[in-house]
XYZ file of C-alpha atoms in Angstrom:
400
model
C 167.494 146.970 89.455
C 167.342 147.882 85.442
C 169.866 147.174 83.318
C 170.891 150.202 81.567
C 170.419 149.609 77.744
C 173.354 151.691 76.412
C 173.581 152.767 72.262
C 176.144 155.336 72.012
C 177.197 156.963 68.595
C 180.303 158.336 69.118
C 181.972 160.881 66.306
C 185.031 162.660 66.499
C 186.571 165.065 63.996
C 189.671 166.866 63.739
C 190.288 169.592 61.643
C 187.462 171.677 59.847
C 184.115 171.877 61.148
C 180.726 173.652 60.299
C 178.573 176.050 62.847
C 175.799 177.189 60.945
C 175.453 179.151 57.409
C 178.577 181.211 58.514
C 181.091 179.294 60.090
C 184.237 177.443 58.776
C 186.117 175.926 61.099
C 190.182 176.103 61.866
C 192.861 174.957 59.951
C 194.502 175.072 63.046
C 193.725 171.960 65.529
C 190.387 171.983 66.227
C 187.996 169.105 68.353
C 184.534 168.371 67.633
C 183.611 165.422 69.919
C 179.518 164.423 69.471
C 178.264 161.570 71.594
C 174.402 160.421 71.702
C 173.439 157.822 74.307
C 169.667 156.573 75.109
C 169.002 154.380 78.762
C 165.912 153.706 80.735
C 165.479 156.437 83.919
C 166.772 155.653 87.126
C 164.628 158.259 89.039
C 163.053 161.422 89.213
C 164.935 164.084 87.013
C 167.281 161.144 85.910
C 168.275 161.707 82.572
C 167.854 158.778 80.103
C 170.038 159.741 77.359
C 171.871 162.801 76.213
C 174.081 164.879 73.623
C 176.924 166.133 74.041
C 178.521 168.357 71.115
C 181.910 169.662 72.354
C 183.801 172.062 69.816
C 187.225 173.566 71.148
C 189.615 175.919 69.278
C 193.401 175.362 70.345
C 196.021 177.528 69.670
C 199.810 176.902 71.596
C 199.350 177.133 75.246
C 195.595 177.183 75.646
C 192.033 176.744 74.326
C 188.162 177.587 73.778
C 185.619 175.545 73.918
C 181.833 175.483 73.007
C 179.772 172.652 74.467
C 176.239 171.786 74.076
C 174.397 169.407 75.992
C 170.607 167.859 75.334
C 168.622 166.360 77.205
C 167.182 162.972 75.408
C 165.668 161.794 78.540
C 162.715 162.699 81.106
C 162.679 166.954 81.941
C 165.070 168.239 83.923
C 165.188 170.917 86.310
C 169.179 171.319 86.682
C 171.902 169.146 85.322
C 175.625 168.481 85.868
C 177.438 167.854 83.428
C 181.038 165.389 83.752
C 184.001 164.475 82.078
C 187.320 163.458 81.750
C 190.687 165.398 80.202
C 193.136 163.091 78.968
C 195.943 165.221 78.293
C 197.104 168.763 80.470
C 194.123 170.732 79.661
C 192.800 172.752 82.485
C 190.190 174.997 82.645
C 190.784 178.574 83.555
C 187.271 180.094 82.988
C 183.635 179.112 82.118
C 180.250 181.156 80.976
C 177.105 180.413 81.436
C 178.130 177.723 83.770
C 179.473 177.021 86.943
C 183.004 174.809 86.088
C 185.270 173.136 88.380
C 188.231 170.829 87.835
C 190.234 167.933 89.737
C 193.042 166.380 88.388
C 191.378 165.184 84.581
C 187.933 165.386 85.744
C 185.599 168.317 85.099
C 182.257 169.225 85.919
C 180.257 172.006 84.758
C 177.137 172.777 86.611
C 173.831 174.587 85.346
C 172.949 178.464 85.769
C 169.828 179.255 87.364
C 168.768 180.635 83.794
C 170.122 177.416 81.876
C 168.840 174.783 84.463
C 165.275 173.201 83.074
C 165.410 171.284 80.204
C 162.681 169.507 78.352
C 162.947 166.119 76.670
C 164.871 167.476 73.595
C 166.274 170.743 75.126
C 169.550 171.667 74.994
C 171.964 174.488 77.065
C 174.821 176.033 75.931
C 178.357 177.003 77.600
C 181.883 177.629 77.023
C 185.214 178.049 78.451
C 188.577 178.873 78.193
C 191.594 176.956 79.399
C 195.610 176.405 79.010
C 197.353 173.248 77.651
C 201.073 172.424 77.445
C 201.654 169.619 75.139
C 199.199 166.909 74.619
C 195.310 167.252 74.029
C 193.019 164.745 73.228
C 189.749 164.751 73.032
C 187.389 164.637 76.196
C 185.798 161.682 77.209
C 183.270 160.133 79.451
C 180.251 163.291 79.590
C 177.646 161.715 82.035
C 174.774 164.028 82.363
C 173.423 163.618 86.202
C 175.180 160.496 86.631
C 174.274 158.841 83.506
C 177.029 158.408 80.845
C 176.741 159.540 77.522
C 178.186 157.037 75.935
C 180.362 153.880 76.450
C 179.939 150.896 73.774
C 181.794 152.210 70.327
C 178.967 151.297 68.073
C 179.123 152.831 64.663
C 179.043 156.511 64.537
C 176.628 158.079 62.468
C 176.035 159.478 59.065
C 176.722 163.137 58.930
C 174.142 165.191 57.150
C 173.742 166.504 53.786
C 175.339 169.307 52.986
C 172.339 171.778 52.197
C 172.707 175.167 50.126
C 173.199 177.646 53.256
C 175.974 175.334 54.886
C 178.689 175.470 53.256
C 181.628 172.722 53.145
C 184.441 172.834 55.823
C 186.880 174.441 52.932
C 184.792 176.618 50.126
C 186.378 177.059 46.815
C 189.028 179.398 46.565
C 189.117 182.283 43.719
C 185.783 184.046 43.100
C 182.990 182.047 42.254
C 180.262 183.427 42.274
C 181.372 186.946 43.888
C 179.947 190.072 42.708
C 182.992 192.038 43.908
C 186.227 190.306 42.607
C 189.914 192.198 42.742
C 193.338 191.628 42.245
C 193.841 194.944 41.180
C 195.637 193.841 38.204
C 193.502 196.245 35.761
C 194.952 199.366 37.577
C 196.968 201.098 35.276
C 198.477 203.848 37.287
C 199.450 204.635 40.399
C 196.119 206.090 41.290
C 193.546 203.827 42.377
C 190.601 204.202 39.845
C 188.403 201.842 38.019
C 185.924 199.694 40.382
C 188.211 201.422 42.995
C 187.825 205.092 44.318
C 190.073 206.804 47.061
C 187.692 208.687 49.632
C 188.068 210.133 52.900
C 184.383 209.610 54.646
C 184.630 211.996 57.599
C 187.586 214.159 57.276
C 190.991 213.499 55.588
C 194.289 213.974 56.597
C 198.115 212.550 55.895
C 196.814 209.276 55.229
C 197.334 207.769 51.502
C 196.352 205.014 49.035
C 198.004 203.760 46.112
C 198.245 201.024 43.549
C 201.876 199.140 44.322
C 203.568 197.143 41.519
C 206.422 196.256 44.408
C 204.235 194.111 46.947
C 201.640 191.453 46.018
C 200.037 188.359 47.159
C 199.338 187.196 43.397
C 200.116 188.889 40.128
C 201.959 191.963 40.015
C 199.772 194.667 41.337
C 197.848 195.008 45.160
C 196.299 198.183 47.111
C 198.726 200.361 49.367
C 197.666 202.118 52.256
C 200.086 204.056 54.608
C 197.671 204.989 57.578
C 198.387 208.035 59.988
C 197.591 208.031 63.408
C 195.109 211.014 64.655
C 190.824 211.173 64.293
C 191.576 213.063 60.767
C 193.728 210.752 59.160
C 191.136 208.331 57.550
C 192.053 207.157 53.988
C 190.174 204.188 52.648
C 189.755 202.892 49.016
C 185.877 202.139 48.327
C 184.938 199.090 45.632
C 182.111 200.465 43.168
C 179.987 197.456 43.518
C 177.155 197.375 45.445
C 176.679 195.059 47.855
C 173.065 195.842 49.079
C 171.158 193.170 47.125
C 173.809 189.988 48.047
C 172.152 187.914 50.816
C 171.190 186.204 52.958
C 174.453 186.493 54.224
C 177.666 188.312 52.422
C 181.010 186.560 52.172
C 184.491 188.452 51.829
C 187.558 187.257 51.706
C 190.582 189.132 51.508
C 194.819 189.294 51.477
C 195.993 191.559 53.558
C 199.611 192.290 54.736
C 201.236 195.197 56.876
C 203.770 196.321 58.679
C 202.818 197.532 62.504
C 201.345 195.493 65.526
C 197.403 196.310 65.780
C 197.780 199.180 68.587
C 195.931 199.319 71.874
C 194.036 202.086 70.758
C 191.169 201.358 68.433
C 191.620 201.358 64.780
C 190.195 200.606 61.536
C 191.558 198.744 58.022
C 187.629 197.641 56.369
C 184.344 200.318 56.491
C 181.194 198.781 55.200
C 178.123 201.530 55.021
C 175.092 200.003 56.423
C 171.689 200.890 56.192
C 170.293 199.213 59.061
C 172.625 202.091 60.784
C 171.442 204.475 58.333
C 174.768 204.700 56.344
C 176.859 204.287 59.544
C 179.170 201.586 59.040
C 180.409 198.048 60.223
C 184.716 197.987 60.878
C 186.742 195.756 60.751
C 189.719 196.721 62.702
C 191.724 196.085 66.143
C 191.534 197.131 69.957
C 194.046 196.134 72.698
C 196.206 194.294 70.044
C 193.699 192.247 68.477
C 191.278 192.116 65.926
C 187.735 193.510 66.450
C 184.396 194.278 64.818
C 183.255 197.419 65.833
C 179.139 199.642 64.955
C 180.033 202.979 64.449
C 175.678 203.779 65.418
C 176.344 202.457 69.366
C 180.390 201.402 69.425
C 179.160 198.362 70.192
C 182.628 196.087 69.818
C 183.227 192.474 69.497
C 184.396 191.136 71.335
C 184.146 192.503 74.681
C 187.143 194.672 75.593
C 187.607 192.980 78.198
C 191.203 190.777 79.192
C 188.686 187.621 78.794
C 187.192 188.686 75.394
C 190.354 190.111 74.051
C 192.009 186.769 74.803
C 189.943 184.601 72.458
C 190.233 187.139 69.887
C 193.730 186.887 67.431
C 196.148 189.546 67.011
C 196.575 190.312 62.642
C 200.106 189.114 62.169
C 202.976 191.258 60.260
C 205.230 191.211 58.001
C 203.507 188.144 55.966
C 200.154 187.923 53.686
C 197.281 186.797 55.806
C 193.946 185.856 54.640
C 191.185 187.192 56.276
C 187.390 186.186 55.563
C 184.155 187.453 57.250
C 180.193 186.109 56.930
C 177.517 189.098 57.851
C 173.973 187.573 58.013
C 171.276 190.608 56.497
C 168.345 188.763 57.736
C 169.371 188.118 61.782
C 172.330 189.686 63.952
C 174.423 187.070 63.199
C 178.616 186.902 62.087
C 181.521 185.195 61.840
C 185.235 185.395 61.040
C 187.999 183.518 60.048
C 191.930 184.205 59.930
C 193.974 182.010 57.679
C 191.444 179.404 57.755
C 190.813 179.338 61.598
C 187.765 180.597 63.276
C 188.350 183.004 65.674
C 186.038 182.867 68.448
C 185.897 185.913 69.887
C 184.543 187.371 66.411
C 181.744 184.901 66.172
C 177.843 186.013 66.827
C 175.609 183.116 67.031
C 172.493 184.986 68.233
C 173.225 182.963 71.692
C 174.498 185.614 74.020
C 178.406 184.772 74.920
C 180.092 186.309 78.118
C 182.833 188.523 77.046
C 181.801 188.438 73.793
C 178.525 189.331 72.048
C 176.641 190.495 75.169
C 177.295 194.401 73.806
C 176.589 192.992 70.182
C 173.359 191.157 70.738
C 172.043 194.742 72.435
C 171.259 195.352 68.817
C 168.290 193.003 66.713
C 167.792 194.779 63.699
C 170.465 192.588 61.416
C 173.190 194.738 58.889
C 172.642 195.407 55.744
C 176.325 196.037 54.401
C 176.269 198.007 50.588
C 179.814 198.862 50.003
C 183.504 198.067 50.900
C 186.280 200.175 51.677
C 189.744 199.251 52.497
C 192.200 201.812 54.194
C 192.895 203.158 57.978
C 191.511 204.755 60.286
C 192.646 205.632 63.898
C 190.795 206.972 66.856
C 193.894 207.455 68.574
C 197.182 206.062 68.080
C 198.848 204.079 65.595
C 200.838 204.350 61.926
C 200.666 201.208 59.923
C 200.755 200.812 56.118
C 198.782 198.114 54.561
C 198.557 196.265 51.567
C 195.011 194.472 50.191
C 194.914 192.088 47.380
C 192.682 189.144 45.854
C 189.833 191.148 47.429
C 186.492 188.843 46.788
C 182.527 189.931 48.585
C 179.583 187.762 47.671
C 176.541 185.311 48.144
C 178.595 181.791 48.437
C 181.830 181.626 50.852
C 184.932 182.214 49.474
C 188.288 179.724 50.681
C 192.159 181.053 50.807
């Protein structure tokens, strides 16, 4: 009988974390829970060590999570992957695995796409889940029997932070931003300046105006009342061209209004895009919640579906709310943020998602955004009037 010869580096983090060159991670509570173990084989397809990277977004009354586990040990031709809730968490739904749940214990088992993994492969999978009150981190992943971890020795030294991953909370203000607005240069009433009112399609009720009543800094911010009907659209395009920032554009923005996102589908940012040959990326909402949406297929993220909706966020009212967005021009990748928190259902890793990026991915060649507008536009249903301020677009992220 061997002995197993355990080294476990355990790391836990609360708060902000990084996924790639355009994510920032929650404000709100989020997990990241890494564990590395190494141990002689007990067996054919036994696995002798393995990685676990678990990264869950909470919110109150329930949860995402992203998990990622690699093999360290011999090749594998299916794993199972365990562990143990300490809290209420229970898991409602899974992708891309097959996950069941006792009492605290969990076990997620491998697709018949997901299944073989080399020495150094990894497979990824979420799920979604609710929670009452308490929520610690998971413990005790055992990959085909073999734990993951188990003596506390000390955890490791995180990386450097390179030049294309940015720190958990970029700078606020501008930076480096080639597009930077707090609309306190406007001298009228009339949007006009770096800032021109235009109706792309057709134009209807729909107005935009500079407002020295509302702001989120300063005295001045951008006023849109939005009508509801196709020919309402009323947006207020930035002169600066965004076509040579990459590779990935950053914007961060203030905006407040007054109306709960309608079910039907509706727009507040237009970027033209030349991979869509001037058809544009939207930023908008669907079913209540926030959405991307690619005016060249109507490709939406996420999936309107009651799964993909739910891990999307509704835009709150009545209250400034910072919103941010990452577009990479040289792969179909994206991410966004509200006030500071990664939402997950508006995240495009390249790694297709159930309920999420599936209709997204359909598409390779990456955006090219070259302008932003601000404004509304419905499809369908739904008044709203909107105010934008400390409006920021450029190569480097930009904080709250």
């Amino acid at each position: 009988m061997l002995t197993p010869l355990v080294r476990c580096l355990p790391r836990l983090r609360r708060g902000p974390r990084v996924r790639g060159p355009w994510a920032v991670a929650s404000a709100a509570l989020a997990l990241a829970v890494s564990l590395v173990a190494a141990m002689p084989a007990s067996g054919a397809g036994a696995a002798s060590g393995c990685r676990v990277d678990y990264t869950a977004d909470e919110w109150t009354g329930g949860y995402t999570a992203q998990v990622r586990v690699t093999n360290l040990g011999a090749p594998l031709t299916g794993w199972r992957l365990t562990w143990t809730y300490g809290g209420d968490q229970h898991v409602t739904s899974a992708w891309n695995a097959t996950v069941t749940q006792t009492g605290h214990s969990v076990t997620a088992v491998s697709t018949d796409w997901n299944g073989a993994l080399a020495t150094g492969a990894g497979a990824d999978f979420g799920l979604q889940g609710t929670r009452q009150s308490t929520d610690p981190a998971p413990t005790g992943f055992s990959l085909n029997g073999v734990p993951c971890g188990g003596d506390g020795t000390t955890p490791p030294t995180p990386p450097p932070t390179t030049p294309d991953t940015p720190s958990p909370t970029p700078p606020a203000g501008c930076g480096t931003a080639v597009l930077c607005a707090g609309f306190e240069d406007q001298t009228g009433s009339t949007p006009s300046g770096d800032w021109r009112f235009t109706a792309p399609d057709c134009q209807g009720t729909g107005t935009a105006a500079v407002d020295t009543a509302v702001a989120h800094s300063g005295t001045r911010s951008l006023r849109v009342d939005g009508r509801a009907g196709y020919c309402n659209h009323a947006f207020v395009a930035a002169t600066a061209d965004l076509s040579s920032v990459d590779p990935v554009l950053y914007v961060r923005m203030w905006v407040r209004h007054t109306t709960a996102l309608p079910a039907s589908h509706v727009t507040f940012v237009s970027m033209p895009d030349t991979s869509q040959s001037g058809r544009t990326l939207r930023v908008g909402g669907q079913n209540g919640a926030l959405q991307w949406n690619r005016e060249s297929d109507d490709a939406t993220l996420p999936a309107q579906s009651p799964a993909g909706v739910a891990l999307s966020r509704p835009l709150p009212t009545g209250s400034w709310q910072c919103l941010r967005f990452a577009v990479d021009t040289s792969a179909p990748r994206l991410d966004t943020w509200l006030a500071d928190e990664q939402v997950p259902g508006l995240h495009v890793d390249g790694v297709p998602t159930q309920d999420v990026d599936q209709q997204w991915l359909s598409r390779t060649v990456p955006p090219r955004p070259t302008a932003l507008r601000l404004g509304w536009e419905s499809y369908g249903s739904g008044d709203d009037t909107l105010w934008f301020d400390d409006v920021a677009a450029g190569p480097a992220p930009i904080g709250c």
